[in-house]
Amino acid sequence: MIHKKTKTVNKELLIEKAASPHKVEALFANKLLSLESRAQAIVTLRSGIFGEPMTLSDVGDLFNLTKERVRVIEKDCFEGDLKDVTDYVEKLVTLADQESAELIKISGPEIEKYFPSASEYLDLLSYLIEKSGSPKKVTNVTGYLCELREAQINALRSSAVKSIRNSCSIKARSNIEGASLVAKAIIISKIPPIFDRKKTIDFIVDLALQSFRFSDEGDYLGTVLSESSYVLEALQESTQPMFVKDIRDAVSKMTQKTPTMTYIRNICIDHPMIFNFGPSLFGVEKHLKIDKDTRAKIEKALVRMVNESPKSALHHEEAYNELIDKGVIKQGDLSSYKDLSVITEKSKFIMYLGYHRFTSKEKGADEKTGSRLISQEIENLLLKNEGPMSAKDIVENLKKTRNLRSTFQVSTWGKIAPAGDDWGLIGRDLPYNEEGAKEFTEFVMGYFKKNKEVPYNAAKEKFFTLFKWEHDYSPHGAYLAAIARLQKVPCRYAHKAIRSGYVKRREKTE
């Protein structure tokens, strides 16, 4: 292509290109033949007509010229002999753009219509569009024709992503329409005045939305990297509720990671769009298979039923039979009484107490009904015992009121943490002070904000400087995490991570 000694173009190759079936390529090669040798070689190398385009710096090094000098030579060529080529390209690009309501792609059908087989000379076409008078240039990564440079697009996209992340949440039942409006508002406030402003705004909004996951119905699921969005997707794709183990396996296939079952269970429990259908069984709204009007009718009947009952709380099975007796529902409308937990758990008027017990918000929960949260029950046991208890004793006490499996492990959420072989309350049986907890939380968040893991030994050392520790063993990882949890800092532990000595961040589910 270029003679190494003379640094001139191989004319025979240019003549072959001048006979190309592609009009733009042939026109450009014919015009190149009319340039003086150095300018001809520089533009040929920069254009990519014979292969990979060269940068200004690389061409400058080859000819012992500065980047700026190469740019000037190039500019003079396109203002002179090559102007007919760029005028022709600009005219066709304008026609192609007018036929689309969106930004067009260099490899898209609009360009293909006016530049047949453009895929065979995309580098050259991109170069000629860049040198033409058209305000539209090819963005390197996406290949779209846009008036903004790539750095400007990326800056606007980043602002939109940040705005969506701060404004949208699963808990607020955000959707793709709301996220789009949030992104559009921030982009409109920052985008410079350009000719194709609306098309460009829509394009950047679409780019920003690619960082988030939405259901087929358009519901906001979280960021692309959020495991909670994969949990929800697995449940929405399933035709029936799933056990935690099956959810974990589905998420592992999608993310190529293996989260713990405890982590998946916590996501399901906290997620406002996921319903508990029974022990370790979770599903979404479609698994209930009854419409909203029927649910509202059942909810209203349940509230009236529990308020009229002399009992402080009712069981779902008892309520289910009464609903059938009173004709509120027919046999077969629900698969079983367990489906009522989906209604009571998410109701604004009913307090779901766990294990299919519920009462109304008006009636409230008394000491007989207890608490829905196991962690709260454990906390009550520890308060009553006035000191730490072994996991075995805690489980035996819980079994008196709950149907627990023998493999049940003590929850560490809330103010409960290990104290050697026993479990105690932070702030009562175990050391705690508000200032120390706040400082420890800031220490943990410092790592999370940098997207880094918290070294376990560093966390332990920080803990010893803040709290009075009188036990003959070092604080367990769960205890350090519990301190941060009191300040509502999201964090989780994978078993492998505990063994390797790291505290890991838990993705927020909202």
Short mmCIF file of C-alpha atoms in Angstrom, two decimals:
data_model
loop_
_atom_site.label_atom_id
_atom_site.label_comp_id
_atom_site.label_asym_id
_atom_site.label_seq_id
_atom_site.Cartn_x
_atom_site.Cartn_y
_atom_site.Cartn_z
CA MET A 1 0.00 0.00 0.00
CA ILE A 2 2.76 2.51 1.00
CA HIS A 3 6.31 2.22 -0.29
CA LYS A 4 8.55 2.20 2.80
CA LYS A 5 11.42 4.16 1.19
CA THR A 6 9.53 6.74 -0.86
CA LYS A 7 6.51 6.86 1.50
CA THR A 8 4.19 7.06 -1.49
CA VAL A 9 0.98 5.20 -2.28
CA ASN A 10 0.94 2.18 -4.58
CA LYS A 11 -0.88 3.75 -7.55
CA GLU A 12 -1.98 0.40 -8.95
CA LEU A 13 -3.96 -0.33 -5.77
CA LEU A 14 -5.61 3.11 -5.97
CA ILE A 15 -6.55 2.53 -9.60
CA GLU A 16 -8.17 -0.81 -8.59
CA LYS A 17 -10.18 1.00 -5.91
CA ALA A 18 -11.20 3.66 -8.46
CA ALA A 19 -12.98 0.84 -10.32
CA SER A 20 -14.80 -0.34 -7.17
CA PRO A 21 -18.53 -1.20 -7.49
CA HIS A 22 -19.13 0.97 -4.42
CA LYS A 23 -19.68 4.50 -5.71
CA VAL A 24 -18.31 6.30 -2.64
CA GLU A 25 -15.16 4.18 -2.58
CA ALA A 26 -14.58 4.64 -6.32
CA LEU A 27 -15.19 8.41 -6.18
CA PHE A 28 -12.81 8.82 -3.22
CA ALA A 29 -10.04 6.75 -4.89
CA ASN A 30 -10.35 8.77 -8.13
CA LYS A 31 -9.98 12.01 -6.21
CA LEU A 32 -7.00 10.65 -4.26
CA LEU A 33 -5.17 10.04 -7.56
CA SER A 34 -5.25 13.80 -8.22
CA LEU A 35 -3.48 14.72 -4.94
CA GLU A 36 0.26 15.35 -4.64
CA SER A 37 2.18 12.32 -3.27
CA ARG A 38 2.61 13.27 0.39
CA ALA A 39 -0.97 14.49 0.85
CA GLN A 40 -2.18 11.41 -1.05
CA ALA A 41 -0.28 9.09 1.31
CA ILE A 42 -1.44 10.91 4.46
CA VAL A 43 -5.14 10.88 3.53
CA THR A 44 -4.93 7.26 2.35
CA LEU A 45 -3.46 6.13 5.67
CA ARG A 46 -5.96 8.17 7.68
CA SER A 47 -9.02 7.04 5.70
CA GLY A 48 -8.75 3.27 6.16
CA ILE A 49 -9.49 2.60 2.48
CA PHE A 50 -6.90 -0.20 2.54
CA GLY A 51 -7.38 -1.41 6.09
CA GLU A 52 -7.13 -0.11 9.66
CA PRO A 53 -7.18 3.73 9.77
CA MET A 54 -4.10 5.31 11.35
CA THR A 55 -4.18 8.02 14.01
CA LEU A 56 -2.81 11.54 13.52
CA SER A 57 0.10 10.70 15.81
CA ASP A 58 1.04 7.51 13.93
CA VAL A 59 0.90 9.24 10.55
CA GLY A 60 2.93 12.15 11.95
CA ASP A 61 5.63 9.80 13.21
CA LEU A 62 5.83 8.10 9.80
CA PHE A 63 6.34 11.40 7.96
CA ASN A 64 8.22 13.16 10.77
CA LEU A 65 5.44 15.72 11.15
CA THR A 66 3.50 17.03 14.16
CA LYS A 67 -0.11 15.99 14.69
CA GLU A 68 -1.24 19.52 13.97
CA ARG A 69 0.64 19.62 10.67
CA VAL A 70 -0.96 16.33 9.58
CA ARG A 71 -4.37 17.77 10.50
CA VAL A 72 -3.75 20.92 8.41
CA ILE A 73 -2.69 18.89 5.34
CA GLU A 74 -5.78 16.72 5.73
CA LYS A 75 -8.05 19.75 6.10
CA ASP A 76 -6.61 21.41 2.96
CA CYS A 77 -7.33 18.28 0.93
CA PHE A 78 -10.99 18.15 2.02
CA GLU A 79 -11.46 21.84 1.35
CA GLY A 80 -10.00 21.33 -2.14
CA ASP A 81 -9.98 18.24 -4.37
CA LEU A 82 -11.87 15.98 -1.95
CA LYS A 83 -14.75 18.37 -1.28
CA ASP A 84 -16.94 16.79 -3.96
CA VAL A 85 -16.70 13.46 -2.12
CA THR A 86 -17.71 14.83 1.31
CA ASP A 87 -20.51 16.93 -0.23
CA TYR A 88 -21.91 13.79 -1.85
CA VAL A 89 -21.65 11.81 1.41
CA GLU A 90 -23.22 14.64 3.43
CA LYS A 91 -26.18 14.85 1.03
CA LEU A 92 -26.96 11.12 1.30
CA VAL A 93 -26.50 11.05 5.09
CA THR A 94 -28.98 13.95 5.41
CA LEU A 95 -31.55 12.07 3.29
CA ALA A 96 -31.07 8.91 5.36
CA ASP A 97 -31.45 10.84 8.60
CA GLN A 98 -34.66 12.51 7.48
CA GLU A 99 -36.32 9.12 7.02
CA SER A 100 -35.91 8.13 10.67
CA ALA A 101 -37.48 9.47 13.86
CA GLU A 102 -34.46 8.22 15.79
CA LEU A 103 -30.70 8.55 15.51
CA ILE A 104 -29.46 6.33 12.71
CA LYS A 105 -26.64 3.82 12.92
CA ILE A 106 -23.84 3.63 10.39
CA SER A 107 -24.56 -0.08 10.01
CA GLY A 108 -28.33 0.48 9.98
CA PRO A 109 -30.87 0.05 7.15
CA GLU A 110 -31.20 3.83 6.52
CA ILE A 111 -27.50 4.10 5.63
CA GLU A 112 -27.59 0.80 3.70
CA LYS A 113 -30.33 2.22 1.47
CA TYR A 114 -28.15 5.12 0.27
CA PHE A 115 -24.77 3.41 0.60
CA PRO A 116 -25.31 -0.20 -0.64
CA SER A 117 -22.98 -2.79 0.98
CA ALA A 118 -21.67 -0.09 3.35
CA SER A 119 -20.53 -2.83 5.74
CA GLU A 120 -17.67 -3.54 3.31
CA TYR A 121 -16.18 -0.04 3.71
CA LEU A 122 -17.48 1.23 7.09
CA ASP A 123 -14.13 2.69 8.21
CA LEU A 124 -13.89 4.78 5.04
CA LEU A 125 -17.53 5.90 5.28
CA SER A 126 -17.10 6.91 8.95
CA TYR A 127 -14.02 8.91 8.00
CA LEU A 128 -15.79 10.73 5.17
CA ILE A 129 -18.78 11.56 7.37
CA GLU A 130 -16.34 12.94 9.97
CA LYS A 131 -14.72 15.16 7.33
CA SER A 132 -17.97 16.30 5.74
CA GLY A 133 -19.90 19.41 6.69
CA SER A 134 -22.58 17.31 8.40
CA PRO A 135 -22.95 18.09 12.11
CA LYS A 136 -23.46 14.34 12.68
CA LYS A 137 -20.42 12.20 13.48
CA VAL A 138 -20.07 8.50 14.16
CA THR A 139 -19.84 7.61 17.84
CA ASN A 140 -17.04 5.08 18.22
CA VAL A 141 -18.68 2.60 20.59
CA THR A 142 -22.29 2.56 19.47
CA GLY A 143 -21.86 3.42 15.80
CA TYR A 144 -24.72 5.95 15.84
CA LEU A 145 -24.56 9.24 13.97
CA CYS A 146 -24.81 12.03 16.52
CA GLU A 147 -23.91 15.70 16.80
CA LEU A 148 -22.35 15.20 20.23
CA ARG A 149 -18.91 13.73 20.75
CA GLU A 150 -18.62 10.44 22.60
CA ALA A 151 -17.25 12.06 25.77
CA GLN A 152 -20.31 14.34 25.90
CA ILE A 153 -22.67 11.40 25.40
CA ASN A 154 -20.98 9.41 28.17
CA ALA A 155 -21.13 12.36 30.58
CA LEU A 156 -24.87 12.87 29.96
CA ARG A 157 -25.53 9.12 30.22
CA SER A 158 -23.68 8.98 33.58
CA SER A 159 -25.78 11.86 34.93
CA ALA A 160 -28.99 10.14 33.79
CA VAL A 161 -27.99 6.79 35.36
CA LYS A 162 -27.18 8.49 38.67
CA SER A 163 -30.50 10.35 38.61
CA ILE A 164 -32.49 7.14 37.94
CA ARG A 165 -30.63 5.30 40.70
CA ASN A 166 -31.40 8.07 43.21
CA SER A 167 -35.03 8.55 42.19
CA CYS A 168 -36.35 5.09 41.37
CA SER A 169 -36.83 2.11 43.67
CA ILE A 170 -38.58 -1.24 43.79
CA LYS A 171 -40.33 -0.24 47.01
CA ALA A 172 -41.91 2.79 45.32
CA ARG A 173 -43.05 0.52 42.46
CA SER A 174 -41.14 2.61 39.92
CA ASN A 175 -41.44 1.65 36.25
CA ILE A 176 -39.63 2.21 32.98
CA GLU A 177 -41.84 5.18 32.10
CA GLY A 178 -40.94 6.95 35.36
CA ALA A 179 -37.25 6.13 34.93
CA SER A 180 -37.35 7.54 31.38
CA LEU A 181 -38.89 10.81 32.60
CA VAL A 182 -36.26 11.12 35.33
CA ALA A 183 -33.45 10.54 32.82
CA LYS A 184 -34.96 12.90 30.26
CA ALA A 185 -35.30 15.73 32.81
CA ILE A 186 -31.62 15.62 33.79
CA ILE A 187 -30.44 15.34 30.16
CA ILE A 188 -32.59 18.26 28.99
CA SER A 189 -31.08 20.43 31.73
CA LYS A 190 -27.52 19.65 30.60
CA ILE A 191 -27.53 18.97 26.85
CA PRO A 192 -26.14 21.79 24.65
CA PRO A 193 -28.31 23.35 21.91
CA ILE A 194 -27.99 21.06 18.86
CA PHE A 195 -30.09 20.53 15.73
CA ASP A 196 -31.28 16.96 16.47
CA ARG A 197 -31.84 17.61 20.17
CA LYS A 198 -34.95 15.41 20.63
CA LYS A 199 -33.46 12.42 18.81
CA THR A 200 -30.24 12.72 20.82
CA ILE A 201 -32.08 13.01 24.15
CA ASP A 202 -34.10 9.87 23.37
CA PHE A 203 -30.92 8.06 22.35
CA ILE A 204 -29.10 8.90 25.60
CA VAL A 205 -32.18 7.99 27.68
CA ASP A 206 -32.15 4.54 26.04
CA LEU A 207 -28.43 4.21 26.80
CA ALA A 208 -29.05 5.10 30.46
CA LEU A 209 -31.92 2.62 30.79
CA GLN A 210 -29.59 -0.18 29.69
CA SER A 211 -27.94 0.06 33.12
CA PHE A 212 -31.18 -1.09 34.76
CA ARG A 213 -33.45 -4.09 34.60
CA PHE A 214 -37.21 -3.94 34.00
CA SER A 215 -39.84 -6.66 33.89
CA ASP A 216 -41.85 -7.45 30.74
CA GLU A 217 -44.60 -5.26 32.23
CA GLY A 218 -42.11 -2.40 32.67
CA ASP A 219 -41.66 -2.63 36.46
CA TYR A 220 -38.32 -1.40 37.81
CA LEU A 221 -36.22 -4.35 39.05
CA GLY A 222 -32.96 -2.63 40.03
CA THR A 223 -29.55 -2.19 38.43
CA VAL A 224 -28.17 -4.71 35.96
CA LEU A 225 -25.68 -5.86 38.62
CA SER A 226 -28.24 -6.13 41.43
CA GLU A 227 -28.87 -9.74 42.45
CA SER A 228 -32.38 -8.79 43.62
CA SER A 229 -33.34 -8.08 40.00
CA TYR A 230 -32.24 -11.57 38.98
CA VAL A 231 -34.22 -13.10 41.85
CA LEU A 232 -37.34 -11.27 40.67
CA GLU A 233 -36.70 -12.27 37.04
CA ALA A 234 -36.36 -15.95 38.02
CA LEU A 235 -39.69 -15.82 39.87
CA GLN A 236 -41.47 -13.98 37.05
CA GLU A 237 -40.30 -16.55 34.51
CA SER A 238 -41.50 -19.42 36.71
CA THR A 239 -45.05 -20.72 36.32
CA GLN A 240 -45.31 -21.40 40.07
CA PRO A 241 -43.74 -20.28 43.37
CA MET A 242 -40.15 -21.42 43.88
CA PHE A 243 -38.19 -22.71 46.83
CA VAL A 244 -35.15 -20.68 47.91
CA LYS A 245 -32.76 -23.38 46.67
CA ASP A 246 -34.32 -23.31 43.19
CA ILE A 247 -34.20 -19.50 43.12
CA ARG A 248 -30.51 -19.62 44.11
CA ASP A 249 -29.77 -22.11 41.30
CA ALA A 250 -31.61 -19.94 38.73
CA VAL A 251 -29.74 -16.79 39.83
CA SER A 252 -26.43 -18.68 39.67
CA LYS A 253 -27.08 -19.60 36.02
CA MET A 254 -27.86 -15.99 35.13
CA THR A 255 -24.97 -14.34 37.00
CA GLN A 256 -22.33 -17.09 37.03
CA LYS A 257 -22.09 -16.52 40.79
CA THR A 258 -23.37 -18.61 43.69
CA PRO A 259 -25.03 -16.47 46.40
CA THR A 260 -25.88 -18.10 49.71
CA MET A 261 -29.42 -19.33 50.34
CA THR A 262 -29.64 -17.00 53.36
CA TYR A 263 -28.86 -14.05 51.10
CA ILE A 264 -31.54 -15.10 48.57
CA ARG A 265 -34.08 -15.63 51.39
CA ASN A 266 -33.35 -12.14 52.79
CA ILE A 267 -33.88 -10.60 49.34
CA CYS A 268 -37.23 -12.39 49.00
CA ILE A 269 -38.39 -11.35 52.47
CA ASP A 270 -37.47 -7.67 51.99
CA HIS A 271 -38.64 -7.35 48.37
CA PRO A 272 -42.03 -5.56 48.07
CA MET A 273 -42.89 -7.43 44.85
CA ILE A 274 -42.10 -10.91 46.17
CA PHE A 275 -44.62 -12.86 48.27
CA ASN A 276 -44.05 -15.59 50.82
CA PHE A 277 -46.17 -18.66 49.94
CA GLY A 278 -44.87 -20.80 52.82
CA PRO A 279 -41.63 -21.97 54.47
CA SER A 280 -38.81 -21.13 52.02
CA LEU A 281 -41.37 -20.80 49.20
CA PHE A 282 -41.64 -17.50 47.35
CA GLY A 283 -43.48 -16.21 44.32
CA VAL A 284 -44.80 -13.08 42.63
CA GLU A 285 -48.28 -11.67 42.13
CA LYS A 286 -49.15 -13.80 39.09
CA HIS A 287 -48.70 -16.99 41.12
CA LEU A 288 -51.74 -16.10 43.23
CA LYS A 289 -53.91 -16.37 40.10
CA ILE A 290 -56.71 -14.10 41.32
CA ASP A 291 -57.45 -10.61 40.03
CA LYS A 292 -57.03 -7.37 41.97
CA ASP A 293 -60.76 -6.89 42.55
CA THR A 294 -61.05 -10.34 44.14
CA ARG A 295 -58.00 -9.68 46.31
CA ALA A 296 -59.47 -6.37 47.48
CA LYS A 297 -62.78 -8.12 48.32
CA ILE A 298 -60.94 -10.83 50.30
CA GLU A 299 -58.81 -8.25 52.12
CA LYS A 300 -61.89 -6.27 53.15
CA ALA A 301 -63.59 -9.45 54.41
CA LEU A 302 -60.48 -10.48 56.39
CA VAL A 303 -60.28 -7.10 58.15
CA ARG A 304 -63.98 -7.28 59.10
CA MET A 305 -63.60 -10.92 60.17
CA VAL A 306 -60.67 -10.36 62.52
CA ASN A 307 -62.18 -7.20 64.05
CA GLU A 308 -65.43 -9.08 64.84
CA SER A 309 -63.59 -12.09 66.27
CA PRO A 310 -63.06 -12.32 70.07
CA LYS A 311 -59.55 -13.64 69.32
CA SER A 312 -56.61 -11.29 69.08
CA ALA A 313 -55.51 -12.97 65.86
CA LEU A 314 -56.82 -15.50 63.33
CA HIS A 315 -55.14 -18.30 61.40
CA HIS A 316 -55.35 -18.33 57.61
CA GLU A 317 -56.96 -21.78 57.53
CA GLU A 318 -59.72 -20.62 59.87
CA ALA A 319 -60.25 -17.48 57.79
CA TYR A 320 -60.18 -19.45 54.53
CA ASN A 321 -63.01 -21.75 55.67
CA GLU A 322 -65.09 -18.77 56.84
CA LEU A 323 -64.56 -16.98 53.50
CA ILE A 324 -65.98 -20.01 51.71
CA ASP A 325 -68.88 -20.36 54.18
CA LYS A 326 -69.84 -16.70 53.70
CA GLY A 327 -69.58 -16.96 49.90
CA VAL A 328 -66.74 -14.43 49.56
CA ILE A 329 -64.79 -17.02 47.57
CA LYS A 330 -65.61 -20.41 46.05
CA GLN A 331 -63.76 -23.66 46.50
CA GLY A 332 -60.93 -23.61 43.96
CA ASP A 333 -60.55 -19.81 43.77
CA LEU A 334 -57.38 -20.26 45.85
CA SER A 335 -55.14 -23.30 45.74
CA SER A 336 -55.17 -23.46 49.57
CA TYR A 337 -55.50 -21.31 52.69
CA LYS A 338 -51.75 -20.60 52.40
CA ASP A 339 -52.43 -18.23 49.49
CA LEU A 340 -54.05 -15.81 51.96
CA SER A 341 -50.58 -14.99 53.33
CA VAL A 342 -49.87 -13.19 50.06
CA ILE A 343 -52.80 -10.85 50.70
CA THR A 344 -52.26 -10.30 54.41
CA GLU A 345 -48.50 -9.87 54.15
CA LYS A 346 -48.75 -6.95 51.72
CA SER A 347 -51.95 -5.41 53.11
CA LYS A 348 -52.04 -1.85 54.46
CA PHE A 349 -54.87 -2.78 56.85
CA ILE A 350 -53.71 -6.17 58.14
CA MET A 351 -50.75 -7.14 60.35
CA TYR A 352 -49.26 -10.42 59.17
CA LEU A 353 -47.73 -12.14 62.20
CA GLY A 354 -46.03 -15.05 60.47
CA TYR A 355 -46.91 -18.74 60.34
CA HIS A 356 -50.32 -17.92 58.89
CA ARG A 357 -51.45 -15.75 61.82
CA PHE A 358 -52.81 -12.27 61.20
CA THR A 359 -54.70 -9.46 62.88
CA SER A 360 -55.91 -6.02 61.81
CA LYS A 361 -53.93 -2.80 62.16
CA GLU A 362 -56.86 -1.44 64.15
CA LYS A 363 -56.69 -4.31 66.64
CA GLY A 364 -52.92 -4.48 66.80
CA ALA A 365 -50.78 -7.33 68.13
CA ASP A 366 -50.76 -8.18 71.83
CA GLU A 367 -48.35 -10.37 73.82
CA LYS A 368 -50.25 -13.54 72.87
CA THR A 369 -49.77 -13.06 69.15
CA GLY A 370 -46.04 -12.41 69.43
CA SER A 371 -43.99 -11.02 66.57
CA ARG A 372 -43.67 -11.95 62.96
CA LEU A 373 -39.86 -11.67 63.03
CA ILE A 374 -37.83 -14.53 64.44
CA SER A 375 -35.07 -12.07 65.33
CA GLN A 376 -37.57 -10.16 67.50
CA GLU A 377 -38.62 -13.37 69.25
CA ILE A 378 -34.97 -14.22 69.93
CA GLU A 379 -34.45 -10.71 71.27
CA ASN A 380 -37.41 -11.20 73.63
CA LEU A 381 -35.96 -14.54 74.80
CA LEU A 382 -32.59 -12.94 75.54
CA LEU A 383 -34.23 -10.11 77.46
CA LYS A 384 -36.25 -12.59 79.50
CA ASN A 385 -33.17 -14.74 80.15
CA GLU A 386 -31.16 -11.65 81.17
CA GLY A 387 -28.06 -12.95 79.47
CA PRO A 388 -26.65 -14.82 76.45
CA MET A 389 -28.20 -18.16 75.40
CA SER A 390 -26.88 -21.05 73.32
CA ALA A 391 -28.28 -21.55 69.83
CA LYS A 392 -29.68 -24.91 70.93
CA ASP A 393 -31.64 -23.37 73.85
CA ILE A 394 -32.95 -20.58 71.62
CA VAL A 395 -34.21 -23.07 69.03
CA GLU A 396 -35.88 -25.23 71.69
CA ASN A 397 -37.74 -22.19 73.03
CA LEU A 398 -38.79 -21.07 69.55
CA LYS A 399 -40.18 -24.53 68.76
CA LYS A 400 -42.80 -24.02 71.47
CA THR A 401 -44.57 -21.44 69.31
CA ARG A 402 -43.15 -22.09 65.83
CA ASN A 403 -42.89 -25.07 63.52
CA LEU A 404 -39.13 -25.00 63.05
CA ARG A 405 -36.89 -27.53 61.36
CA SER A 406 -34.09 -29.01 63.50
CA THR A 407 -31.60 -27.47 61.06
CA PHE A 408 -32.88 -23.98 61.81
CA GLN A 409 -30.05 -21.54 62.48
CA VAL A 410 -30.31 -18.49 64.70
CA SER A 411 -30.83 -15.30 62.72
CA THR A 412 -28.19 -12.60 63.10
CA TRP A 413 -30.33 -9.74 61.80
CA GLY A 414 -31.18 -6.92 64.19
CA LYS A 415 -29.45 -6.56 67.56
CA ILE A 416 -28.54 -10.24 67.95
CA ALA A 417 -24.92 -11.36 67.64
CA PRO A 418 -22.70 -14.27 68.70
CA ALA A 419 -20.82 -14.24 72.01
CA GLY A 420 -18.57 -17.28 71.83
CA ASP A 421 -20.81 -20.36 71.65
CA ASP A 422 -23.77 -18.30 72.87
CA TRP A 423 -25.86 -15.51 71.39
CA GLY A 424 -26.53 -12.21 73.09
CA LEU A 425 -28.03 -8.75 72.63
CA ILE A 426 -25.81 -5.94 71.46
CA GLY A 427 -26.16 -3.09 73.90
CA ARG A 428 -27.19 -5.38 76.76
CA ASP A 429 -25.17 -8.60 76.83
CA LEU A 430 -22.53 -7.36 74.40
CA PRO A 431 -20.68 -4.02 74.20
CA TYR A 432 -22.24 -1.17 72.26
CA ASN A 433 -22.29 2.61 72.23
CA GLU A 434 -23.94 4.97 69.77
CA GLU A 435 -20.82 7.00 68.93
CA GLY A 436 -18.75 3.86 68.41
CA ALA A 437 -21.40 2.27 66.19
CA LYS A 438 -21.65 5.44 64.12
CA GLU A 439 -17.88 5.63 63.63
CA PHE A 440 -17.70 1.91 62.81
CA THR A 441 -20.48 2.37 60.23
CA GLU A 442 -18.61 5.27 58.61
CA PHE A 443 -15.51 3.06 58.47
CA VAL A 444 -17.45 0.28 56.67
CA MET A 445 -19.18 2.71 54.30
CA GLY A 446 -15.81 4.21 53.37
CA TYR A 447 -14.91 0.92 51.70
CA PHE A 448 -18.35 0.39 50.15
CA LYS A 449 -18.35 3.85 48.56
CA LYS A 450 -15.07 2.94 46.84
CA ASN A 451 -16.69 -0.33 45.73
CA LYS A 452 -14.20 -2.30 47.81
CA GLU A 453 -14.55 -5.16 50.27
CA VAL A 454 -13.87 -4.47 53.95
CA PRO A 455 -10.83 -6.45 55.18
CA TYR A 456 -11.99 -8.49 58.19
CA ASN A 457 -8.80 -7.87 60.20
CA ALA A 458 -9.05 -4.12 59.60
CA ALA A 459 -12.69 -4.18 60.75
CA LYS A 460 -11.71 -6.17 63.85
CA GLU A 461 -8.90 -3.77 64.70
CA LYS A 462 -11.22 -0.79 64.27
CA PHE A 463 -13.78 -2.52 66.51
CA PHE A 464 -11.27 -3.01 69.34
CA THR A 465 -10.48 0.72 69.33
CA LEU A 466 -14.18 1.64 69.66
CA PHE A 467 -15.72 -0.97 72.01
CA LYS A 468 -14.80 -2.51 75.32
CA TRP A 469 -14.42 -6.22 74.61
CA GLU A 470 -14.02 -8.51 77.64
CA HIS A 471 -14.51 -11.91 76.01
CA ASP A 472 -11.64 -14.36 75.53
CA TYR A 473 -12.18 -14.64 71.74
CA SER A 474 -12.10 -12.20 68.86
CA PRO A 475 -15.43 -10.77 67.64
CA HIS A 476 -17.05 -12.94 64.98
CA GLY A 477 -17.69 -11.51 61.50
CA ALA A 478 -21.45 -11.61 62.11
CA TYR A 479 -20.98 -9.46 65.20
CA LEU A 480 -19.03 -6.82 63.25
CA ALA A 481 -21.74 -6.85 60.59
CA ALA A 482 -24.45 -6.50 63.25
CA ILE A 483 -22.82 -3.31 64.56
CA ALA A 484 -23.05 -1.77 61.10
CA ARG A 485 -26.61 -3.08 60.68
CA LEU A 486 -27.75 -1.08 63.68
CA GLN A 487 -26.99 1.97 61.57
CA LYS A 488 -28.85 0.37 58.61
CA VAL A 489 -25.77 -0.25 56.50
CA PRO A 490 -26.38 -2.98 53.91
CA CYS A 491 -23.83 -5.79 54.17
CA ARG A 492 -23.72 -9.54 53.70
CA TYR A 493 -21.41 -12.49 54.27
CA ALA A 494 -20.82 -15.30 51.82
CA HIS A 495 -19.43 -18.37 53.64
CA LYS A 496 -16.29 -18.45 51.48
CA ALA A 497 -15.77 -14.76 52.13
CA ILE A 498 -15.93 -15.30 55.90
CA ARG A 499 -13.29 -17.98 55.71
CA SER A 500 -11.04 -15.80 53.58
CA GLY A 501 -11.50 -12.93 56.02
CA TYR A 502 -13.60 -10.40 54.09
CA VAL A 503 -16.78 -8.50 54.76
CA LYS A 504 -18.74 -8.12 51.53
CA ARG A 505 -21.30 -5.57 50.48
CA ARG A 506 -24.91 -6.67 50.19
CA GLU A 507 -26.76 -5.19 47.24
CA LYS A 508 -29.66 -2.99 48.33
CA THR A 509 -33.03 -4.37 47.30
CA GLU A 510 -34.62 -1.06 46.64
#
